[in-house]
Amino acid sequence: MVERVRGLLRMAEDPSVTDAESQAFTAKAAELMTRHAIAEAEARAERGEEPDAISRMDYTVPGVGGHGKARVRALADIAAAYGCQSAVRGNNSENTERVMILVGTVSALDALRMLMPSISMQMKASAKFMSSAHVSDIRELRNYTRSELETERKRYYRSFVRAYGQAVAERIREFRARLHESASSGEGAAGAAEGSQASARGADLVLRDDVHRVQEEFQKQFPQLRKHRPERTHSAAGYRAGYRRGRQADLGLDTPVTSGGTSALPKNE
């Protein structure tokens, strides 16, 4: 399974493929990793084994363009959707790299280790395209100076990235919740329904316990973590566009772009 995921992500990152093809490859990889992690939890619960170990992973985030803080915020939201908690070193306004420190189960960190680069690539490509289109549009409205246009481009880009990460994280949570609900309903052969339901209940307890174990380990490693001052959303247009593109991004999670109330745009911070 891991080799299949790596193969899909190598194809997703191939510069010769189209944006749609890249999204489709990343989509299938994300689905495989999510289903595998839940299946593993069910198997451990059924065998009466210890839950997945808690570990730690460092992930470097570029600060190119002064957008490092926005990238960190987006990726932290996505990591949280996988049940991980994060801290960051060097998260200033400069163009330098910063390091995200992720604490989570081994399976969740394995998934993020493979998926985050591809999701970041899609997010970057969308943000670059949309911010350039936005600047071109407003240039036609009135006589902006070059400095004003560059400031607007940066504001739009950062807001887009933050909202994109939030939307993708929401979809991951929705997909994982649907898998849990499907498992808990005891779908499968009638003769095996009772055992299947018991396994699903056991897996659900394991996954719930994972959340508490991750929180405890994170507090142990970072007992006096200083909170960063939250960034304001500088561009309402960028925020709306980023959220919309994040909901539309092909992640293979079978989440419709408009699914009841979940597709409604959240209030700006």
Short mmCIF file of C-alpha atoms in Angstrom, two decimals:
data_model
loop_
_atom_site.label_atom_id
_atom_site.label_comp_id
_atom_site.label_asym_id
_atom_site.label_seq_id
_atom_site.Cartn_x
_atom_site.Cartn_y
_atom_site.Cartn_z
CA MET A 1 0.00 0.00 0.00
CA VAL A 2 2.81 2.37 0.92
CA GLU A 3 4.54 1.70 -2.41
CA ARG A 4 1.28 2.35 -4.25
CA VAL A 5 0.92 5.68 -2.44
CA ARG A 6 4.50 6.67 -3.21
CA GLY A 7 4.01 5.78 -6.85
CA LEU A 8 0.87 7.90 -7.06
CA LEU A 9 2.60 10.87 -5.44
CA ARG A 10 5.61 10.56 -7.77
CA MET A 11 3.20 10.81 -10.69
CA ALA A 12 1.41 13.75 -9.01
CA GLU A 13 4.69 15.65 -8.72
CA ASP A 14 5.76 14.94 -12.30
CA PRO A 15 5.95 18.33 -14.09
CA SER A 16 4.69 16.74 -17.31
CA VAL A 17 1.21 15.94 -15.94
CA THR A 18 -1.66 18.40 -15.97
CA ASP A 19 -3.01 20.07 -12.83
CA ALA A 20 -6.12 17.89 -12.97
CA GLU A 21 -4.03 14.71 -13.27
CA SER A 22 -1.82 15.81 -10.38
CA GLN A 23 -4.86 16.36 -8.19
CA ALA A 24 -6.29 12.97 -9.16
CA PHE A 25 -3.09 11.14 -8.22
CA THR A 26 -2.88 12.95 -4.88
CA ALA A 27 -6.57 12.22 -4.39
CA LYS A 28 -6.15 8.47 -4.65
CA ALA A 29 -3.09 8.55 -2.38
CA ALA A 30 -5.00 10.43 0.34
CA GLU A 31 -7.90 7.99 0.16
CA LEU A 32 -5.64 4.94 0.38
CA MET A 33 -3.77 6.31 3.40
CA THR A 34 -6.95 7.23 5.26
CA ARG A 35 -8.66 3.90 4.64
CA HIS A 36 -5.50 2.01 5.58
CA ALA A 37 -5.10 3.83 8.91
CA ILE A 38 -8.69 3.10 9.94
CA ALA A 39 -8.44 -0.54 8.81
CA GLU A 40 -5.28 -0.91 10.89
CA ALA A 41 -7.04 0.52 13.95
CA GLU A 42 -9.87 -1.97 13.48
CA ALA A 43 -7.42 -4.87 13.13
CA ARG A 44 -5.50 -3.90 16.27
CA ALA A 45 -8.73 -3.56 18.22
CA GLU A 46 -9.94 -6.97 17.02
CA ARG A 47 -6.65 -8.63 18.01
CA GLY A 48 -6.61 -6.87 21.36
CA GLU A 49 -3.25 -5.23 20.60
CA GLU A 50 -1.80 -1.99 21.91
CA PRO A 51 -2.86 1.17 20.03
CA ASP A 52 -0.68 2.88 17.46
CA ALA A 53 2.43 4.46 18.98
CA ILE A 54 2.73 8.24 19.37
CA SER A 55 5.69 9.81 17.60
CA ARG A 56 7.04 13.14 16.36
CA MET A 57 7.98 14.51 12.96
CA ASP A 58 9.69 17.71 11.80
CA TYR A 59 8.45 19.27 8.57
CA THR A 60 10.19 22.22 6.90
CA VAL A 61 7.96 24.97 5.52
CA PRO A 62 9.43 27.53 3.08
CA GLY A 63 9.04 31.23 3.78
CA VAL A 64 9.33 32.28 0.13
CA GLY A 65 7.50 35.50 -0.63
CA GLY A 66 6.93 36.22 3.05
CA HIS A 67 4.05 33.70 3.06
CA GLY A 68 5.56 31.25 5.55
CA LYS A 69 3.09 32.01 8.34
CA ALA A 70 0.12 31.44 6.06
CA ARG A 71 1.57 28.12 4.86
CA VAL A 72 2.17 27.00 8.44
CA ARG A 73 -1.40 27.86 9.41
CA ALA A 74 -2.82 25.93 6.44
CA LEU A 75 -0.68 22.84 7.03
CA ALA A 76 -1.36 22.90 10.78
CA ASP A 77 -5.10 22.75 10.04
CA ILE A 78 -4.56 19.76 7.73
CA ALA A 79 -2.36 18.00 10.31
CA ALA A 80 -5.03 18.57 12.97
CA ALA A 81 -7.59 16.90 10.69
CA TYR A 82 -5.41 13.79 10.89
CA GLY A 83 -5.46 13.98 14.70
CA CYS A 84 -2.01 15.57 15.09
CA GLN A 85 -0.93 18.62 17.08
CA SER A 86 1.80 21.00 15.98
CA ALA A 87 4.28 23.58 17.16
CA VAL A 88 6.57 25.70 15.00
CA ARG A 89 10.09 27.11 15.26
CA GLY A 90 11.17 30.32 13.53
CA ASN A 91 7.70 31.39 12.46
CA ASN A 92 8.46 35.04 11.81
CA SER A 93 7.64 37.43 8.99
CA GLU A 94 10.93 36.82 7.15
CA ASN A 95 11.39 34.76 3.98
CA THR A 96 13.36 32.09 5.84
CA GLU A 97 12.36 28.47 6.40
CA ARG A 98 10.52 27.47 9.54
CA VAL A 99 10.06 24.02 11.06
CA MET A 100 6.72 22.50 12.03
CA ILE A 101 6.95 19.93 14.81
CA LEU A 102 4.10 17.44 14.48
CA VAL A 103 3.03 15.05 17.24
CA GLY A 104 0.65 12.22 16.35
CA THR A 105 0.23 8.51 15.83
CA VAL A 106 2.77 6.77 13.62
CA SER A 107 0.15 6.05 10.95
CA ALA A 108 -1.05 9.67 10.88
CA LEU A 109 2.50 10.99 10.60
CA ASP A 110 3.28 8.49 7.84
CA ALA A 111 0.27 9.77 5.91
CA LEU A 112 1.24 13.43 6.40
CA ARG A 113 4.86 12.77 5.51
CA MET A 114 3.79 11.57 2.09
CA LEU A 115 0.75 13.75 1.46
CA MET A 116 1.78 17.20 2.69
CA PRO A 117 4.32 17.89 -0.10
CA SER A 118 1.73 17.14 -2.80
CA ILE A 119 -1.03 19.09 -1.07
CA SER A 120 1.41 21.99 -0.62
CA MET A 121 2.27 21.87 -4.32
CA GLN A 122 -1.40 22.07 -5.31
CA MET A 123 -2.03 24.85 -2.81
CA LYS A 124 0.95 26.85 -4.08
CA ALA A 125 -0.07 26.47 -7.73
CA SER A 126 -3.66 27.53 -7.03
CA ALA A 127 -2.60 30.51 -4.88
CA LYS A 128 -0.12 31.74 -7.50
CA PHE A 129 -2.63 31.47 -10.34
CA MET A 130 -5.52 33.05 -8.45
CA SER A 131 -3.51 35.92 -6.95
CA SER A 132 -2.10 36.80 -10.38
CA ALA A 133 -5.61 36.74 -11.87
CA HIS A 134 -6.88 38.94 -9.02
CA VAL A 135 -4.16 41.55 -9.59
CA SER A 136 -4.90 41.57 -13.32
CA ASP A 137 -8.58 42.18 -12.59
CA ILE A 138 -8.12 45.05 -10.17
CA ARG A 139 -5.52 46.68 -12.41
CA GLU A 140 -8.35 47.37 -14.84
CA LEU A 141 -10.47 49.11 -12.19
CA ARG A 142 -8.25 52.09 -11.54
CA ASN A 143 -4.69 53.31 -11.80
CA TYR A 144 -2.92 51.34 -9.05
CA THR A 145 0.77 51.90 -8.46
CA ARG A 146 3.12 48.94 -8.75
CA SER A 147 3.63 48.98 -4.98
CA GLU A 148 -0.12 48.92 -4.30
CA LEU A 149 -0.62 45.99 -6.66
CA GLU A 150 2.18 44.02 -5.02
CA THR A 151 0.73 44.65 -1.56
CA GLU A 152 -2.69 43.48 -2.72
CA ARG A 153 -1.19 40.40 -4.35
CA LYS A 154 0.51 39.38 -1.08
CA ARG A 155 -2.62 39.96 0.98
CA TYR A 156 -4.70 37.94 -1.43
CA TYR A 157 -2.12 35.11 -1.58
CA ARG A 158 -1.87 34.74 2.20
CA SER A 159 -5.60 34.80 2.74
CA PHE A 160 -6.08 32.30 -0.08
CA VAL A 161 -3.55 29.86 1.41
CA ARG A 162 -5.02 30.01 4.90
CA ALA A 163 -8.57 29.41 3.65
CA TYR A 164 -7.44 26.64 1.29
CA GLY A 165 -5.87 24.73 4.19
CA GLN A 166 -8.99 25.19 6.30
CA ALA A 167 -11.26 23.88 3.54
CA VAL A 168 -9.07 20.84 2.83
CA ALA A 169 -8.93 20.05 6.56
CA GLU A 170 -12.73 20.19 6.76
CA ARG A 171 -13.05 17.73 3.91
CA ILE A 172 -10.56 15.32 5.50
CA ARG A 173 -12.54 15.40 8.75
CA GLU A 174 -15.78 14.77 6.88
CA PHE A 175 -14.29 11.83 5.00
CA ARG A 176 -12.86 10.23 8.15
CA ALA A 177 -16.20 10.69 9.91
CA ARG A 178 -18.02 8.97 7.05
CA LEU A 179 -15.63 6.01 7.21
CA HIS A 180 -16.19 5.69 10.96
CA GLU A 181 -19.96 5.85 10.50
CA SER A 182 -19.81 3.26 7.74
CA ALA A 183 -17.76 0.91 9.90
CA SER A 184 -20.02 1.42 12.92
CA SER A 185 -23.10 0.55 10.85
CA GLY A 186 -21.76 -2.98 10.48
CA GLU A 187 -21.81 -3.06 6.66
CA GLY A 188 -20.84 -6.43 5.21
CA ALA A 189 -22.05 -10.05 5.17
CA ALA A 190 -24.91 -10.83 7.53
CA GLY A 191 -23.07 -13.72 9.14
CA ALA A 192 -20.16 -11.52 10.08
CA ALA A 193 -22.22 -8.46 11.12
CA GLU A 194 -21.84 -8.97 14.87
CA GLY A 195 -18.08 -9.39 14.67
CA SER A 196 -17.78 -6.48 12.28
CA GLN A 197 -19.73 -4.19 14.60
CA ALA A 198 -17.62 -5.24 17.58
CA SER A 199 -14.44 -4.57 15.61
CA ALA A 200 -15.73 -1.15 14.50
CA ARG A 201 -16.67 -0.21 18.07
CA GLY A 202 -13.21 -1.28 19.21
CA ALA A 203 -11.55 0.74 16.47
CA ASP A 204 -13.67 3.78 17.34
CA LEU A 205 -12.52 3.56 20.96
CA VAL A 206 -8.90 3.21 19.83
CA LEU A 207 -9.18 6.26 17.58
CA ARG A 208 -10.83 8.30 20.34
CA ASP A 209 -8.06 7.26 22.72
CA ASP A 210 -5.47 8.32 20.14
CA VAL A 211 -6.71 11.91 20.42
CA HIS A 212 -6.15 11.98 24.18
CA ARG A 213 -2.76 10.26 23.95
CA VAL A 214 -1.58 12.74 21.33
CA GLN A 215 -2.71 15.66 23.51
CA GLU A 216 -0.91 14.26 26.55
CA GLU A 217 2.33 13.69 24.63
CA PHE A 218 2.16 17.14 23.06
CA GLN A 219 1.69 18.80 26.47
CA LYS A 220 4.59 16.76 27.81
CA GLN A 221 6.92 17.90 25.01
CA PHE A 222 5.70 21.52 24.98
CA PRO A 223 4.51 22.39 28.51
CA GLN A 224 5.05 26.14 28.07
CA LEU A 225 4.33 26.66 24.42
CA ARG A 226 3.95 30.32 23.49
CA LYS A 227 0.97 31.04 21.27
CA HIS A 228 1.49 33.16 18.18
CA ARG A 229 -0.71 36.16 17.72
CA PRO A 230 -3.35 35.16 15.16
CA GLU A 231 -3.06 36.78 11.76
CA ARG A 232 -5.95 38.80 10.48
CA THR A 233 -7.54 37.96 7.16
CA HIS A 234 -6.23 40.76 4.98
CA SER A 235 -8.20 39.96 1.82
CA ALA A 236 -11.81 38.89 1.91
CA ALA A 237 -11.65 38.08 -1.80
CA GLY A 238 -8.58 35.89 -1.32
CA TYR A 239 -10.18 34.12 1.63
CA ARG A 240 -13.35 33.35 -0.33
CA ALA A 241 -11.40 32.11 -3.35
CA GLY A 242 -9.06 29.95 -1.25
CA TYR A 243 -11.91 28.33 0.65
CA ARG A 244 -13.76 27.63 -2.59
CA ARG A 245 -10.72 26.09 -4.28
CA GLY A 246 -9.95 24.03 -1.17
CA ARG A 247 -13.45 22.58 -1.26
CA GLN A 248 -13.05 21.85 -4.97
CA ALA A 249 -9.53 20.37 -4.81
CA ASP A 250 -9.61 16.74 -5.92
CA LEU A 251 -8.54 14.80 -2.82
CA GLY A 252 -10.35 11.55 -3.61
CA LEU A 253 -12.49 11.98 -0.51
CA ASP A 254 -15.85 11.81 -2.30
CA THR A 255 -16.93 15.12 -0.79
CA PRO A 256 -19.24 17.13 -3.05
CA VAL A 257 -18.31 20.76 -3.62
CA THR A 258 -21.72 21.72 -2.24
CA SER A 259 -22.86 19.31 0.45
CA GLY A 260 -25.61 20.88 2.51
CA GLY A 261 -24.46 23.42 5.03
CA THR A 262 -20.83 22.26 5.08
CA SER A 263 -19.98 24.15 1.90
CA ALA A 264 -21.05 27.49 3.31
CA LEU A 265 -18.23 29.95 3.68
CA PRO A 266 -17.11 30.38 7.31
CA LYS A 267 -16.96 33.82 8.84
CA ASN A 268 -13.67 35.66 8.47
CA GLU A 269 -11.58 35.99 11.60
#
